[in-house]
Tab-separated table of C-alpha atoms in Angstrom:
chain	number	residue	atom	x	y	z
A	1	UNK	CA	-17.608	-2.653	0.512
A	2	UNK	CA	-18.881	-6.109	-0.215
A	3	UNK	CA	-19.216	-5.196	-3.670
A	4	UNK	CA	-15.530	-5.364	-3.752
A	5	UNK	CA	-15.018	-8.518	-2.111
A	6	UNK	CA	-17.343	-10.120	-4.686
A	7	UNK	CA	-15.498	-8.491	-7.704
A	8	UNK	CA	-12.148	-9.791	-6.138
A	9	UNK	CA	-13.820	-13.133	-5.798
A	10	UNK	CA	-15.661	-12.989	-9.673
A	11	UNK	CA	-11.979	-11.965	-10.597
A	12	UNK	CA	-10.069	-14.781	-8.605
A	13	UNK	CA	-7.834	-11.830	-7.266
A	14	UNK	CA	-6.766	-13.330	-3.717
A	15	UNK	CA	-6.789	-10.473	-0.336
A	16	UNK	CA	-4.011	-9.076	1.629
A	17	UNK	CA	-5.329	-7.575	4.026
A	18	UNK	CA	-4.196	-5.699	7.401
A	19	UNK	CA	-7.622	-5.860	9.331
A	20	UNK	CA	-9.817	-8.810	10.902
A	21	UNK	CA	-13.265	-8.854	10.300
A	22	UNK	CA	-14.473	-5.506	11.587
A	23	UNK	CA	-14.887	-2.181	9.632
A	24	UNK	CA	-14.954	-1.829	5.740
A	25	UNK	CA	-12.268	-4.023	5.322
A	26	UNK	CA	-13.919	-6.539	7.688
A	27	UNK	CA	-16.544	-7.040	5.083
A	28	UNK	CA	-14.337	-7.101	1.871
A	29	UNK	CA	-12.446	-10.076	3.835
A	30	UNK	CA	-15.190	-11.515	4.960
A	31	UNK	CA	-16.918	-11.484	1.348
A	32	UNK	CA	-14.150	-12.749	-0.341
A	33	UNK	CA	-13.517	-15.272	1.832
A	34	UNK	CA	-16.886	-16.761	1.341
A	35	UNK	CA	-16.732	-16.128	-1.995
A	36	UNK	CA	-13.787	-18.821	-2.313
A	37	UNK	CA	-10.944	-16.480	-2.342
A	38	UNK	CA	-7.845	-16.560	0.028
A	39	UNK	CA	-7.413	-14.042	2.445
A	40	UNK	CA	-4.040	-13.200	4.462
A	41	UNK	CA	-4.457	-11.187	7.628
A	42	UNK	CA	-1.511	-9.371	8.592
A	43	UNK	CA	-1.981	-7.986	12.028
A	44	UNK	CA	0.463	-6.590	14.685
A	45	UNK	CA	0.258	-8.809	17.844
A	46	UNK	CA	-0.703	-5.962	20.118
A	47	UNK	CA	-3.605	-5.512	18.054
A	48	UNK	CA	-4.405	-9.082	18.341
A	49	UNK	CA	-4.414	-9.181	21.675
A	50	UNK	CA	-7.015	-6.608	22.533
A	51	UNK	CA	-9.506	-7.761	19.677
A	52	UNK	CA	-9.495	-4.279	18.195
A	53	UNK	CA	-9.628	-5.679	14.911
A	54	UNK	CA	-12.055	-8.882	14.889
A	55	UNK	CA	-10.967	-12.250	14.113
A	56	UNK	CA	-8.893	-12.261	10.480
A	57	UNK	CA	-11.064	-14.757	8.408
A	58	UNK	CA	-8.806	-17.310	6.887
A	59	UNK	CA	-4.782	-17.232	7.473
A	60	UNK	CA	-3.224	-14.898	9.862
A	61	UNK	CA	0.118	-13.634	10.362
A	62	UNK	CA	0.980	-11.869	13.380
A	63	UNK	CA	3.845	-8.816	13.445
A	64	UNK	CA	5.722	-6.973	15.592
A	65	UNK	CA	5.105	-3.375	14.871
A	66	UNK	CA	2.879	-1.495	12.502
A	67	UNK	CA	5.811	-0.974	10.242
A	68	UNK	CA	6.350	-4.853	10.124
A	69	UNK	CA	2.825	-5.182	9.237
A	70	UNK	CA	3.046	-2.385	6.029
A	71	UNK	CA	6.200	-4.673	5.079
A	72	UNK	CA	4.872	-8.099	5.203
A	73	UNK	CA	1.420	-6.921	3.812
A	74	UNK	CA	3.360	-4.807	0.836
A	75	UNK	CA	5.415	-8.117	0.055
A	76	UNK	CA	2.515	-10.503	-0.266
A	77	UNK	CA	0.069	-7.763	-2.378
A	78	UNK	CA	0.736	-7.582	-6.181
A	79	UNK	CA	-1.514	-4.044	-5.563
A	80	UNK	CA	-2.801	-1.700	-3.101
A	81	UNK	CA	-6.323	-0.465	-2.449
A	82	UNK	CA	-7.402	2.398	0.036
A	83	UNK	CA	-10.436	2.319	0.735
A	84	UNK	CA	-12.282	5.051	2.710
A	85	UNK	CA	-10.518	5.798	5.832
A	86	UNK	CA	-8.730	8.331	8.541
A	87	UNK	CA	-5.135	8.395	9.769
A	88	UNK	CA	-4.125	4.929	9.142
A	89	UNK	CA	-5.148	4.992	5.628
A	90	UNK	CA	-3.710	8.076	4.922
A	91	UNK	CA	-0.266	7.185	6.445
A	92	UNK	CA	-0.517	4.032	4.217
A	93	UNK	CA	-1.325	5.302	0.882
A	94	UNK	CA	1.644	7.738	1.284
A	95	UNK	CA	3.938	4.890	2.752
A	96	UNK	CA	3.603	2.993	0.164
A	97	UNK	CA	3.958	6.007	-2.699
A	98	UNK	CA	6.792	6.965	-1.576
A	99	UNK	CA	8.565	3.600	-2.430
A	100	UNK	CA	7.082	3.927	-5.493
A	101	UNK	CA	8.294	7.243	-5.947
A	102	UNK	CA	11.772	6.242	-4.868
A	103	UNK	CA	11.517	3.240	-7.300
A	104	UNK	CA	11.746	0.748	-4.175
A	105	UNK	CA	8.537	-1.065	-6.087
A	106	UNK	CA	6.376	-0.212	-9.280
A	107	UNK	CA	3.033	-1.667	-8.164
A	108	UNK	CA	-0.161	0.171	-8.285
A	109	UNK	CA	-1.744	1.723	-5.648
A	110	UNK	CA	-5.373	2.723	-6.260
A	111	UNK	CA	-8.190	4.817	-4.082
A	112	UNK	CA	-11.411	3.609	-4.525
A	113	UNK	CA	-13.118	6.999	-4.644
A	114	UNK	CA	-16.296	6.073	-3.401
A	115	UNK	CA	-19.025	9.068	-3.163
A	116	UNK	CA	-15.992	11.621	-4.170
A	117	UNK	CA	-14.105	10.726	-0.965
A	118	UNK	CA	-10.955	11.331	-2.267
A	119	UNK	CA	-11.387	14.607	-4.305
A	120	UNK	CA	-10.055	16.972	-1.816
A	121	UNK	CA	-6.860	14.506	-1.072
A	122	UNK	CA	-6.550	14.410	-4.939
A	123	UNK	CA	-6.985	18.198	-5.666
A	124	UNK	CA	-3.998	18.433	-2.851
A	125	UNK	CA	-1.771	16.230	-4.568
A	126	UNK	CA	-2.349	18.389	-7.925
A	127	UNK	CA	-1.639	21.681	-6.158
A	128	UNK	CA	1.770	19.981	-4.937
A	129	UNK	CA	2.919	19.209	-8.381
A	130	UNK	CA	1.598	23.270	-9.354
A	131	UNK	CA	4.017	23.875	-6.441
A	132	UNK	CA	6.969	21.974	-7.722
A	133	UNK	CA	6.849	19.898	-4.499
A	134	UNK	CA	6.115	16.777	-6.528
A	135	UNK	CA	6.809	15.653	-10.194
A	136	UNK	CA	4.134	14.683	-12.932
A	137	UNK	CA	4.942	11.198	-13.100
A	138	UNK	CA	5.220	10.880	-8.933
A	139	UNK	CA	1.470	11.987	-8.990
A	140	UNK	CA	0.458	9.251	-11.092
A	141	UNK	CA	1.700	6.821	-8.591
A	142	UNK	CA	-1.505	7.347	-7.533
A	143	UNK	CA	-4.747	6.199	-9.017
A	144	UNK	CA	-8.490	6.357	-8.436
A	145	UNK	CA	-11.920	5.331	-9.423
A	146	UNK	CA	-15.323	5.314	-8.415
A	147	UNK	CA	-15.946	2.063	-8.837
A	148	UNK	CA	-14.809	-1.320	-8.020
A	149	UNK	CA	-14.844	-2.337	-11.709
A	150	UNK	CA	-12.908	0.938	-12.939
A	151	UNK	CA	-10.356	0.694	-10.180
A	152	UNK	CA	-9.259	-2.742	-10.756
A	153	UNK	CA	-9.037	-2.575	-14.439
A	154	UNK	CA	-6.713	0.160	-13.927
A	155	UNK	CA	-4.654	-1.361	-11.454
A	156	UNK	CA	-4.608	-4.392	-13.701
A	157	UNK	CA	-3.579	-2.355	-16.856
A	158	UNK	CA	-1.162	0.003	-14.775
A	159	UNK	CA	1.904	1.042	-16.382
A	160	UNK	CA	4.097	3.043	-14.247
A	161	UNK	CA	6.188	6.055	-15.021
A	162	UNK	CA	9.428	5.810	-13.449
A	163	UNK	CA	10.943	9.586	-12.412
A	164	UNK	CA	14.533	9.255	-14.381
A	165	UNK	CA	16.417	10.867	-11.266
A	166	UNK	CA	14.842	7.747	-9.164
A	167	UNK	CA	15.597	5.250	-11.522
A	168	UNK	CA	19.223	5.233	-10.524
A	169	UNK	CA	18.644	4.480	-7.063
A	170	UNK	CA	19.753	0.604	-6.557
A	171	UNK	CA	17.648	-0.892	-3.582
A	172	UNK	CA	19.230	-4.232	-4.551
A	173	UNK	CA	19.172	-7.004	-1.195
A	174	UNK	CA	23.096	-6.959	-1.905
A	175	UNK	CA	23.205	-3.028	-1.875
A	176	UNK	CA	21.411	-2.495	1.724
A	177	UNK	CA	23.041	-5.609	3.709
A	178	UNK	CA	26.217	-3.844	3.240
A	179	UNK	CA	28.057	-3.576	6.424
A	180	UNK	CA	29.481	0.277	7.362
A	181	UNK	CA	32.441	0.602	9.322
A	182	UNK	CA	32.668	3.451	11.872
A	183	UNK	CA	35.812	4.381	13.162
A	184	UNK	CA	35.716	5.876	16.147
A	185	UNK	CA	39.389	6.381	17.302
A	186	UNK	CA	40.573	9.457	18.382
A	187	UNK	CA	43.483	11.359	18.288
A	188	UNK	CA	44.780	13.237	21.213
């Protein structure tokens, strides 16, 4: 995964990461940082205390929860790339994809499909479309490519396809901050 860090450096793309210095993401973070890129690591305090993820290579933001981690990472990123991974990676892929489906954002989401790692997942998503549990436009939210260069090119040229039924949803700050009054008085 050092190659991803190298390409990010060559293209002057800064990195927002949810990991420290260990694993695949740690390798990307370290390579990008050593190449001169800015790297922001967003880490839950509980994981930082246990030193389960190593140290963040440049700037680190500690947050309280995994949900807050996802929100902060997303807020600071222009796109998302999923590397090979397990349950946490899958959760993040579907979490931000669902946000895109709901038109909360229009940022591209990419899977780095090294050695066909994500082929079965992509086939499953196609099956979900065939079974009418997912629209074709929602399926197009997730981009995949076998190489770093192809994936970044696709992310940079991404044009979102918005489901017309979702485009009517208003996620503005003003709307989400409304207080609802609940009348709990009882008549006897």
